[in-house]
Every structure is written in structure tokens, then in C-alpha cells.
Amino acid sequence: MGTSLQEKIASLPPERQARIKAETAHLQATYMTLKELRRAHDMTQVHLAKQLGKSQVTVAQMEKRTDLLLSTLRHYVEALGGRLDLVVQFPDRAPIIIEQLSDEIESDK
């Protein structure tokens, strides 16, 4: 009989278990954030997909991802009627809002 995921995790050092637990919580929070944002606007995945010109499956995948392009996230938020602002925070300074968030800037390397 094989080893379950829970058994495998339990056999790891406590520090590794803590990192796995923290990353799991982060992934769950990220997934819920996009999903809850959409639900807060009383929008289904199908309706949002139509707004984005994508399939419902694509929207479901976006909501599960934890690493989106800024342009993808911006389109998602705009399809809900919002605006995405990128705020940079440093400990010794006031927050800085990056105002020009465009596809051209993202691809500029």
C-alpha cells in the first residue's frame, strides 16, 4: 500500500512542515481572493469569461493560479468594473503608486 500525502508530510522535519502549511495557506488565500472578488460583484465565471473574451475554464484556471501576469490580473479586475493599482511599500517611505500599468511596460526588460 502506498504512502498518503498526509503521512509523507508528517515524516518531514517540523520546519519543512511549517513551510508547507504556510504555502498552503497562501495558495488558498490567493485562490479565494479572486473567487471572492468575482462573487462580491455577483458575477459567474461564465459571465466574467464573456467579459474577458475567454472560456469559463480559463477563468477557473485564473482563479486557481497564484502567479498571474499583471496584465492578466488587470484585465480580470477591469472586467469586474474595477481598476488595478500597483502599490510599492518600503519601511522608511510612504507608499508609491505605480500609475502606468500597461502591457508595453510589463514586457519592457
Tab-separated table of C-alpha atoms in Angstrom:
chain	number	residue	atom	x	y	z
A	1	MET	CA	0.000	0.000	0.000
A	2	GLY	CA	1.275	3.499	-0.854
A	3	THR	CA	2.012	6.368	1.466
A	4	SER	CA	-0.623	9.103	1.745
A	5	LEU	CA	0.291	12.747	1.304
A	6	GLN	CA	-0.509	13.411	4.962
A	7	GLU	CA	1.827	10.591	6.033
A	8	LYS	CA	4.598	11.895	3.782
A	9	ILE	CA	4.240	15.432	5.169
A	10	ALA	CA	4.174	14.095	8.743
A	11	SER	CA	7.524	12.372	8.112
A	12	LEU	CA	9.219	15.655	7.151
A	13	PRO	CA	11.157	17.846	9.597
A	14	PRO	CA	8.963	20.317	11.554
A	15	GLU	CA	10.463	23.336	9.745
A	16	ARG	CA	9.550	21.857	6.355
A	17	GLN	CA	6.042	21.026	7.597
A	18	ALA	CA	5.636	24.645	8.727
A	19	ARG	CA	6.739	25.946	5.300
A	20	ILE	CA	4.314	23.600	3.553
A	21	LYS	CA	1.497	24.710	5.860
A	22	ALA	CA	2.296	28.404	5.254
A	23	GLU	CA	2.472	27.960	1.470
A	24	THR	CA	-0.795	26.005	1.503
A	25	ALA	CA	-2.500	28.823	3.418
A	26	HIS	CA	-1.065	31.366	0.965
A	27	LEU	CA	-2.311	29.389	-2.033
A	28	GLN	CA	-5.772	29.006	-0.517
A	29	ALA	CA	-5.964	32.724	0.315
A	30	THR	CA	-4.918	33.701	-3.209
A	31	TYR	CA	-7.479	31.379	-4.777
A	32	MET	CA	-10.240	32.650	-2.538
A	33	THR	CA	-9.349	36.277	-3.150
A	34	LEU	CA	-10.055	36.216	-6.897
A	35	LYS	CA	-13.072	33.973	-6.476
A	36	GLU	CA	-14.497	36.124	-3.684
A	37	LEU	CA	-13.820	39.282	-5.686
A	38	ARG	CA	-15.864	37.896	-8.567
A	39	ARG	CA	-18.625	36.679	-6.269
A	40	ALA	CA	-18.760	40.043	-4.494
A	41	HIS	CA	-19.759	41.515	-7.850
A	42	ASP	CA	-22.475	38.867	-8.299
A	43	MET	CA	-20.735	37.552	-11.386
A	44	THR	CA	-20.450	33.953	-12.501
A	45	GLN	CA	-17.363	32.521	-14.135
A	46	VAL	CA	-19.355	32.227	-17.361
A	47	HIS	CA	-20.349	35.911	-17.318
A	48	LEU	CA	-16.811	37.033	-16.459
A	49	ALA	CA	-15.439	34.813	-19.223
A	50	LYS	CA	-17.721	36.560	-21.731
A	51	GLN	CA	-16.498	39.955	-20.483
A	52	LEU	CA	-12.893	38.811	-20.971
A	53	GLY	CA	-13.495	37.062	-24.287
A	54	LYS	CA	-12.255	33.816	-22.711
A	55	SER	CA	-13.761	30.458	-21.782
A	56	GLN	CA	-15.198	29.591	-18.375
A	57	VAL	CA	-12.408	27.042	-17.992
A	58	THR	CA	-9.820	29.810	-18.460
A	59	VAL	CA	-11.458	31.913	-15.728
A	60	ALA	CA	-11.498	28.904	-13.385
A	61	GLN	CA	-7.787	28.361	-14.059
A	62	MET	CA	-7.045	32.043	-13.419
A	63	GLU	CA	-8.812	31.842	-10.069
A	64	LYS	CA	-6.681	28.856	-9.063
A	65	ARG	CA	-3.328	30.294	-10.118
A	66	THR	CA	-1.039	32.042	-7.691
A	67	ASP	CA	1.307	33.540	-10.265
A	68	LEU	CA	-0.545	35.723	-12.769
A	69	LEU	CA	0.858	38.280	-15.154
A	70	LEU	CA	-0.059	41.783	-14.041
A	71	SER	CA	-1.811	42.314	-17.373
A	72	THR	CA	-3.954	39.206	-16.802
A	73	LEU	CA	-4.900	40.345	-13.316
A	74	ARG	CA	-5.606	43.862	-14.597
A	75	HIS	CA	-7.950	42.516	-17.317
A	76	TYR	CA	-9.711	40.341	-14.723
A	77	VAL	CA	-10.275	43.310	-12.391
A	78	GLU	CA	-11.348	45.613	-15.233
A	79	ALA	CA	-13.876	43.022	-16.434
A	80	LEU	CA	-15.427	43.288	-12.963
A	81	GLY	CA	-15.595	47.066	-13.370
A	82	GLY	CA	-12.602	47.851	-11.189
A	83	ARG	CA	-9.118	49.258	-11.614
A	84	LEU	CA	-5.886	47.587	-10.578
A	85	ASP	CA	-3.362	49.782	-8.782
A	86	LEU	CA	0.141	48.609	-8.028
A	87	VAL	CA	1.456	50.000	-4.741
A	88	VAL	CA	5.085	49.687	-3.689
A	89	GLN	CA	5.790	49.916	0.034
A	90	PHE	CA	9.130	50.457	1.728
A	91	PRO	CA	9.576	50.555	5.508
A	92	ASP	CA	11.052	54.065	5.501
A	93	ARG	CA	8.828	55.733	2.879
A	94	ALA	CA	5.225	56.494	2.077
A	95	PRO	CA	3.531	54.052	-0.331
A	96	ILE	CA	4.293	54.681	-4.007
A	97	ILE	CA	1.556	54.042	-6.581
A	98	ILE	CA	2.781	52.897	-9.978
A	99	GLU	CA	0.280	54.554	-12.282
A	100	GLN	CA	1.335	53.387	-15.733
A	101	LEU	CA	0.487	49.715	-15.662
A	102	SER	CA	0.303	48.580	-19.265
A	103	ASP	CA	1.193	45.556	-21.357
A	104	GLU	CA	4.021	47.516	-23.003
A	105	ILE	CA	5.642	48.343	-19.660
A	106	GLU	CA	5.401	44.751	-18.447
A	107	SER	CA	7.212	43.423	-21.498
A	108	ASP	CA	9.941	46.084	-21.304
A	109	LYS	CA	13.036	44.367	-19.950
